[in-house]
Amino acid sequence: MWTIQSTTAHLQSANLTAKIDLAFPNRGLSDVNLNSINLPLEHTLAMQLSKPPTNEPEKQLTAYTRESDLIATYGKQANQANHAEFMWRYMTSTNETQSRVGVEVVATLQTDELYQPAILTSQTALTSGNISTYSSDGTWVDSETNASTANAIAILCHFSNGASYLEIAHPMDAHGFRLDCSGESIRWEFLLLDQEIEKGVIRRARIQGWWCSEPLTRDAASELITILANSPLPLTT
């Protein structure tokens, strides 16, 4: 499932392959292949801890695998004073007509200082012919421009090769959303954490990415959104 070679982790399953540079979690999943098809993704689920963004590597402490999980821990450094842990979990889901594969990211932040800002975003960039966003009030909206989408908790993309990608922030962790359709690639960012944390307090946030080799309907996407919204947060990672 997951293997680690130096600072690079590889995901290898029957349907989905990808890799992550663990020194740079802010570069996200790359080289994503679905059923041997290379998808038009620049980066996916890129976890950004520092603000402003930096090109410096994160201070990785440990990395290991556990069944369907890849787990990496990071220490505090000059640009951010929090300890972080990321868990990437490989997932599958099947209904009567479609099978989907996905990766869930569970981020954990804590500090050993009195008060520190905890800011975490997830960024994705890709090329897609059709996108729509799902808001917290349960409605889908076609979003082919930089329209106001601040209350979006999910985005659904359909590629020209017939495949689909759905990204979902847990409703309790979706604190903001920005969409940029002005360039050659479509880019978006979910704000998952934006608060101060104190010593001894742990904050977690979840986001999922789902791939399907066929066009994923809005009804099927809504089902996956509901499942995540109703699932309990793991007490530990």
Short mmCIF file of C-alpha atoms in Angstrom, two decimals:
data_model
loop_
_atom_site.label_atom_id
_atom_site.label_comp_id
_atom_site.label_asym_id
_atom_site.label_seq_id
_atom_site.Cartn_x
_atom_site.Cartn_y
_atom_site.Cartn_z
CA MET A 1 0.00 0.00 0.00
CA TRP A 2 2.37 2.74 1.26
CA THR A 3 6.14 2.47 1.07
CA ILE A 4 8.78 4.99 2.16
CA GLN A 5 12.07 5.52 0.35
CA SER A 6 14.20 8.26 1.93
CA THR A 7 11.80 11.23 2.17
CA THR A 8 9.43 10.04 -0.57
CA ALA A 9 6.34 7.97 0.18
CA HIS A 10 4.71 5.93 -2.59
CA LEU A 11 1.10 4.81 -2.71
CA GLN A 12 0.59 1.66 -4.76
CA SER A 13 -2.86 0.06 -5.01
CA ALA A 14 -4.74 -1.82 -7.70
CA ASN A 15 -6.46 1.38 -8.88
CA LEU A 16 -4.48 4.37 -7.59
CA THR A 17 -0.80 5.27 -7.47
CA ALA A 18 0.74 8.51 -6.20
CA LYS A 19 3.68 9.85 -4.28
CA ILE A 20 4.36 12.43 -1.54
CA ASP A 21 7.60 14.21 -0.71
CA LEU A 22 7.42 14.03 3.09
CA ALA A 23 9.91 16.88 3.44
CA PHE A 24 7.43 19.09 1.59
CA PRO A 25 3.83 18.21 2.56
CA ASN A 26 2.90 21.60 1.05
CA ARG A 27 3.51 20.06 -2.39
CA GLY A 28 0.80 17.46 -1.82
CA LEU A 29 0.15 14.29 -3.79
CA SER A 30 1.86 14.16 -7.17
CA ASP A 31 2.13 11.75 -10.13
CA VAL A 32 -1.42 10.58 -9.46
CA ASN A 33 -2.50 7.70 -11.72
CA LEU A 34 -6.00 6.24 -11.71
CA ASN A 35 -6.25 2.85 -13.39
CA SER A 36 -2.93 3.60 -15.16
CA ILE A 37 -4.26 6.95 -16.46
CA ASN A 38 -2.13 9.97 -15.56
CA LEU A 39 -4.56 12.64 -14.31
CA PRO A 40 -4.08 16.37 -15.10
CA LEU A 41 -3.18 17.31 -11.51
CA GLU A 42 -0.42 19.74 -10.63
CA HIS A 43 -0.75 19.01 -6.93
CA THR A 44 -3.50 17.67 -4.70
CA LEU A 45 -4.19 18.05 -0.98
CA ALA A 46 -1.05 20.15 -0.45
CA MET A 47 -0.96 20.85 3.29
CA GLN A 48 0.40 24.31 4.08
CA LEU A 49 1.40 24.91 7.72
CA SER A 50 3.15 28.27 7.55
CA LYS A 51 1.84 31.65 6.59
CA PRO A 52 3.14 33.15 4.39
CA PRO A 53 3.95 29.99 2.41
CA THR A 54 7.58 28.92 2.31
CA ASN A 55 9.73 26.73 0.09
CA GLU A 56 11.75 25.52 3.06
CA PRO A 57 11.38 21.82 3.95
CA GLU A 58 9.40 20.97 7.06
CA LYS A 59 11.36 19.57 10.00
CA GLN A 60 10.33 15.95 9.63
CA LEU A 61 10.80 13.85 12.78
CA THR A 62 9.34 10.44 11.99
CA ALA A 63 7.46 8.66 9.20
CA TYR A 64 5.95 5.19 9.16
CA THR A 65 3.16 3.13 7.61
CA ARG A 66 0.29 1.25 9.26
CA GLU A 67 -2.05 -0.84 7.10
CA SER A 68 -3.74 1.75 4.85
CA ASP A 69 -2.15 4.73 6.62
CA LEU A 70 0.95 6.83 6.07
CA ILE A 71 1.89 8.92 9.11
CA ALA A 72 4.53 11.64 9.40
CA THR A 73 5.33 13.97 12.30
CA TYR A 74 6.99 17.38 12.12
CA GLY A 75 8.68 19.58 14.70
CA LYS A 76 8.44 23.32 15.19
CA GLN A 77 10.80 25.58 13.29
CA ALA A 78 11.46 29.22 12.51
CA ASN A 79 8.33 29.84 10.45
CA GLN A 80 5.86 28.05 12.74
CA ALA A 81 5.90 27.06 16.41
CA ASN A 82 3.53 24.09 16.33
CA HIS A 83 4.19 20.38 16.20
CA ALA A 84 2.24 18.70 13.42
CA GLU A 85 1.24 15.20 12.42
CA PHE A 86 -0.29 14.23 9.09
CA MET A 87 -1.99 10.94 8.41
CA TRP A 88 -2.77 10.04 4.80
CA ARG A 89 -5.30 7.18 4.68
CA TYR A 90 -6.09 5.22 1.51
CA MET A 91 -9.85 4.59 1.13
CA THR A 92 -12.26 2.79 -1.18
CA SER A 93 -16.02 3.16 -1.68
CA THR A 94 -18.37 1.25 -3.97
CA ASN A 95 -22.06 1.68 -4.76
CA GLU A 96 -24.28 -0.15 -7.24
CA THR A 97 -22.70 1.39 -10.33
CA GLN A 98 -19.36 3.00 -9.48
CA SER A 99 -16.20 2.37 -7.49
CA ARG A 100 -14.17 5.21 -6.03
CA VAL A 101 -10.75 5.41 -4.43
CA GLY A 102 -9.58 8.18 -2.18
CA VAL A 103 -7.11 9.61 0.30
CA GLU A 104 -8.13 11.20 3.58
CA VAL A 105 -5.74 13.57 5.33
CA VAL A 106 -6.07 13.97 9.10
CA ALA A 107 -3.93 16.86 10.38
CA THR A 108 -3.06 17.25 14.06
CA LEU A 109 -1.51 20.43 15.50
CA GLN A 110 -0.31 21.15 19.02
CA THR A 111 2.20 23.41 20.77
CA ASP A 112 4.35 23.34 23.90
CA GLU A 113 4.17 27.13 24.23
CA LEU A 114 1.49 29.28 25.82
CA TYR A 115 -0.41 30.60 22.80
CA GLN A 116 0.42 30.09 19.16
CA PRO A 117 -1.55 30.71 15.95
CA ALA A 118 -2.62 27.48 14.26
CA ILE A 119 -3.18 28.03 10.54
CA LEU A 120 -3.59 25.17 8.09
CA THR A 121 -4.69 25.21 4.47
CA SER A 122 -5.07 22.54 1.80
CA GLN A 123 -4.34 23.52 -1.80
CA THR A 124 -5.08 21.78 -5.09
CA ALA A 125 -4.33 22.75 -8.70
CA LEU A 126 -5.53 20.85 -11.78
CA THR A 127 -6.88 21.12 -15.29
CA SER A 128 -10.59 20.37 -15.56
CA GLY A 129 -13.29 21.08 -18.10
CA ASN A 130 -16.15 21.28 -15.63
CA ILE A 131 -16.30 22.06 -11.92
CA SER A 132 -19.03 22.64 -9.37
CA THR A 133 -18.95 23.49 -5.69
CA TYR A 134 -21.11 22.26 -2.82
CA SER A 135 -21.97 24.72 -0.09
CA SER A 136 -22.69 24.18 3.59
CA ASP A 137 -26.42 24.72 2.94
CA GLY A 138 -26.52 21.59 0.75
CA THR A 139 -26.65 23.13 -2.73
CA TRP A 140 -24.50 22.57 -5.82
CA VAL A 141 -23.38 25.51 -7.97
CA ASP A 142 -21.53 25.51 -11.30
CA SER A 143 -18.32 27.42 -10.64
CA GLU A 144 -16.48 28.19 -13.85
CA THR A 145 -15.56 31.70 -12.75
CA ASN A 146 -14.08 33.23 -9.61
CA ALA A 147 -17.54 33.50 -8.09
CA SER A 148 -18.04 33.89 -4.36
CA THR A 149 -17.63 30.41 -2.88
CA ALA A 150 -16.54 31.21 0.68
CA ASN A 151 -19.00 28.73 2.22
CA ALA A 152 -18.04 25.81 -0.05
CA ILE A 153 -17.15 22.53 1.67
CA ALA A 154 -16.61 20.41 -1.46
CA ILE A 155 -15.65 20.74 -5.12
CA LEU A 156 -16.38 18.26 -7.93
CA CYS A 157 -14.27 18.16 -11.11
CA HIS A 158 -14.84 16.25 -14.35
CA PHE A 159 -11.88 15.65 -16.65
CA SER A 160 -11.91 15.37 -20.44
CA ASN A 161 -10.95 11.67 -20.21
CA GLY A 162 -14.18 10.92 -18.30
CA ALA A 163 -12.60 10.61 -14.85
CA SER A 164 -13.72 12.65 -11.85
CA TYR A 165 -12.21 14.14 -8.72
CA LEU A 166 -14.12 15.16 -5.58
CA GLU A 167 -12.51 17.03 -2.70
CA ILE A 168 -14.36 17.39 0.62
CA ALA A 169 -13.43 19.36 3.72
CA HIS A 170 -15.22 18.15 6.83
CA PRO A 171 -17.99 20.74 7.50
CA MET A 172 -16.59 21.39 11.00
CA ASP A 173 -13.16 22.14 9.48
CA ALA A 174 -14.18 24.23 6.46
CA HIS A 175 -13.41 27.78 7.62
CA GLY A 176 -12.96 29.34 4.20
CA PHE A 177 -12.57 28.56 0.52
CA ARG A 178 -10.90 30.42 -2.37
CA LEU A 179 -11.24 29.46 -6.03
CA ASP A 180 -9.10 30.81 -8.88
CA CYS A 181 -10.12 29.99 -12.44
CA SER A 182 -8.16 32.80 -14.10
CA GLY A 183 -5.12 30.79 -15.25
CA GLU A 184 -4.51 27.70 -17.33
CA SER A 185 -5.05 25.59 -14.21
CA ILE A 186 -7.91 25.75 -11.74
CA ARG A 187 -6.64 26.36 -8.22
CA TRP A 188 -8.39 26.34 -4.90
CA GLU A 189 -7.63 26.48 -1.21
CA PHE A 190 -9.55 25.26 1.83
CA LEU A 191 -8.82 26.98 5.13
CA LEU A 192 -8.95 24.11 7.65
CA LEU A 193 -7.62 25.75 10.81
CA ASP A 194 -7.37 29.41 11.77
CA GLN A 195 -7.17 29.93 15.52
CA GLU A 196 -4.85 30.15 18.50
CA ILE A 197 -3.97 27.04 20.42
CA GLU A 198 -2.46 26.79 23.89
CA LYS A 199 -0.11 24.34 25.52
CA GLY A 200 -1.69 20.91 25.96
CA VAL A 201 -4.51 21.51 23.46
CA ILE A 202 -4.74 19.37 20.31
CA ARG A 203 -6.52 20.53 17.16
CA ARG A 204 -7.38 18.22 14.27
CA ALA A 205 -8.81 18.76 10.80
CA ARG A 206 -9.86 16.42 7.99
CA ILE A 207 -10.10 16.63 4.23
CA GLN A 208 -10.68 13.93 1.61
CA GLY A 209 -9.94 13.53 -2.09
CA TRP A 210 -11.88 10.94 -4.14
CA TRP A 211 -11.12 9.72 -7.66
CA CYS A 212 -13.50 7.89 -9.99
CA SER A 213 -12.69 6.61 -13.49
CA GLU A 214 -16.21 7.57 -14.63
CA PRO A 215 -18.21 10.81 -14.33
CA LEU A 216 -19.20 11.09 -10.67
CA THR A 217 -22.76 12.35 -10.32
CA ARG A 218 -23.71 15.06 -7.86
CA ASP A 219 -25.94 12.58 -6.03
CA ALA A 220 -23.02 10.18 -5.59
CA ALA A 221 -20.79 13.05 -4.50
CA SER A 222 -23.40 14.23 -2.00
CA GLU A 223 -23.47 10.73 -0.54
CA LEU A 224 -19.70 10.82 0.08
CA ILE A 225 -20.02 14.30 1.61
CA THR A 226 -22.72 13.07 4.00
CA ILE A 227 -20.65 10.05 5.02
CA LEU A 228 -17.70 12.26 5.94
CA ALA A 229 -19.90 14.78 7.76
CA ASN A 230 -21.42 12.03 9.92
CA SER A 231 -18.20 10.15 10.64
CA PRO A 232 -16.54 10.62 14.05
CA LEU A 233 -13.11 12.19 14.24
CA PRO A 234 -10.48 9.61 15.20
CA LEU A 235 -9.32 10.24 18.76
CA THR A 236 -5.78 9.30 17.78
CA THR A 237 -3.87 8.95 14.52
#
